[in-house]
C-alpha positions as CSV (number, residue, x, y, z in Angstrom):
1,V,-9.3,-7.1,9.5
2,Q,-8.9,-10.8,8.9
3,L,-5.4,-12.2,9.1
4,Q,-4.2,-15.6,7.7
5,A,-0.7,-16.8,8.5
6,S,1.1,-19.5,6.6
7,G,4.5,-20.9,5.9
8,G,5.3,-22.8,9.0
9,G,6.8,-26.2,9.0
10,L,9.6,-28.5,10.2
11,V,13.1,-27.3,9.5
12,Q,16.5,-28.4,10.8
13,A,18.6,-26.1,13.0
14,G,20.4,-23.6,10.8
15,G,17.7,-23.6,8.2
16,S,15.4,-20.9,6.9
17,L,11.7,-20.4,6.6
18,R,9.5,-17.5,5.4
19,L,6.2,-16.9,7.1
20,S,3.5,-15.0,5.3
21,C,0.4,-13.2,6.6
22,A,-2.4,-12.2,4.3
23,A,-4.6,-9.3,5.5
24,S,-8.1,-8.6,4.2
25,G,-11.2,-6.6,5.2
26,R,-9.7,-3.3,5.9
27,T,-7.2,-0.9,4.4
28,F,-3.8,-2.6,4.9
29,S,-1.8,0.6,5.2
30,D,-4.0,1.7,8.2
31,F,-2.3,-0.9,10.4
32,A,1.0,-1.6,11.8
33,M,1.8,-5.3,11.6
34,S,3.6,-7.6,14.0
35,W,4.6,-11.1,14.6
36,F,4.4,-12.9,18.0
37,R,5.2,-16.4,19.0
38,Q,4.2,-18.8,21.7
39,A,6.3,-21.8,22.6
40,P,4.8,-24.7,24.6
41,G,4.4,-23.8,28.2
42,K,5.4,-20.2,27.7
43,E,3.7,-16.9,27.3
44,R,3.2,-15.3,23.9
45,E,6.1,-13.0,23.1
46,F,6.8,-10.3,20.6
47,V,9.1,-11.2,17.7
48,S,9.0,-8.4,15.2
49,G,6.9,-5.4,14.1
50,I,6.7,-3.0,11.2
51,S,5.0,0.4,11.2
52,R,2.1,1.4,8.9
53,G,4.4,3.0,6.4
54,G,7.2,0.5,6.7
55,S,9.8,3.0,7.8
56,R,10.2,1.5,11.3
57,T,10.9,-2.1,12.2
58,D,11.6,-3.7,15.6
59,Y,12.9,-7.1,16.6
60,A,13.1,-9.0,19.8
61,D,16.8,-9.4,21.0
62,S,16.6,-13.1,20.5
63,V,15.9,-12.8,16.8
64,K,17.9,-9.7,15.8
65,G,20.2,-10.3,12.9
66,R,18.4,-13.6,12.0
67,F,14.8,-12.5,11.2
68,S,13.6,-9.8,8.8
69,I,10.1,-8.4,8.6
70,S,8.7,-6.8,5.5
71,R,5.3,-5.9,4.0
72,D,3.9,-5.8,0.5
73,Y,1.1,-3.2,0.1
74,A,0.1,-4.4,-3.3
75,K,-0.5,-7.9,-2.0
76,N,-1.7,-6.8,1.5
77,M,0.8,-9.2,3.0
78,V,3.4,-9.1,5.7
79,F,6.4,-11.5,5.8
80,L,8.8,-12.8,8.3
81,Q,12.0,-14.2,6.8
82,M,13.8,-16.4,9.3
83,F,17.4,-17.4,8.9
84,S,19.7,-19.5,11.1
85,L,16.8,-21.1,12.9
86,K,17.4,-22.6,16.3
87,P,15.5,-25.2,18.3
88,E,14.4,-22.4,20.7
89,D,12.6,-20.7,17.8
90,T,10.1,-23.6,17.9
91,A,6.7,-22.0,18.5
92,V,3.4,-21.2,17.0
93,Y,3.8,-17.9,15.2
94,Y,1.0,-15.3,15.0
95,C,0.6,-12.2,12.9
96,A,-1.2,-9.3,14.4
97,A,-2.4,-5.9,13.3
98,S,-2.7,-2.7,15.4
99,I,-3.9,0.8,14.6
100,T,-1.1,2.3,16.6
101,Y,2.4,0.9,16.4
102,N,3.4,-0.8,19.6
103,L,5.3,-3.9,20.6
104,G,3.0,-5.4,23.2
105,S,0.5,-8.2,22.7
106,G,-2.0,-6.2,24.6
107,G,-1.9,-3.5,22.1
108,M,-2.9,-5.6,19.1
109,D,-6.3,-5.1,17.6
110,Y,-6.5,-8.1,15.4
111,W,-4.9,-11.6,15.5
112,G,-4.6,-14.3,13.0
113,K,-4.5,-18.0,13.6
114,G,-1.0,-19.2,14.2
115,T,1.3,-21.2,12.1
116,L,3.6,-23.8,13.7
117,V,7.3,-23.6,13.3
118,T,9.3,-26.6,14.5
119,V,13.1,-26.5,14.5
120,S,14.9,-29.8,15.0
121,S,18.4,-30.0,16.5
């Protein structure tokens, strides 16, 4: 499956952004979808995930209550709505797909190219 993330940009602290990830090449509903991020000098970390059917979602503690993941089966897209952004949210954000739902980067089967989110203080 091919994944294309978009929606990153520069935003002030407290602002909002909505990331999108378009999936193609395979049946979208066959995959759980996740977002990861990697800040400069840091390892890639899990941000949020949504199961194949959309009934289960998970969030990293650092983003709970501020970020929301959703998916649109008609458009084959997954979204990450980010509110109350903080400078520490600055990172390259990646969407990923996995056949089995899991929260680890090692468990992802496909990765998209990232989109940069920069939050200024």
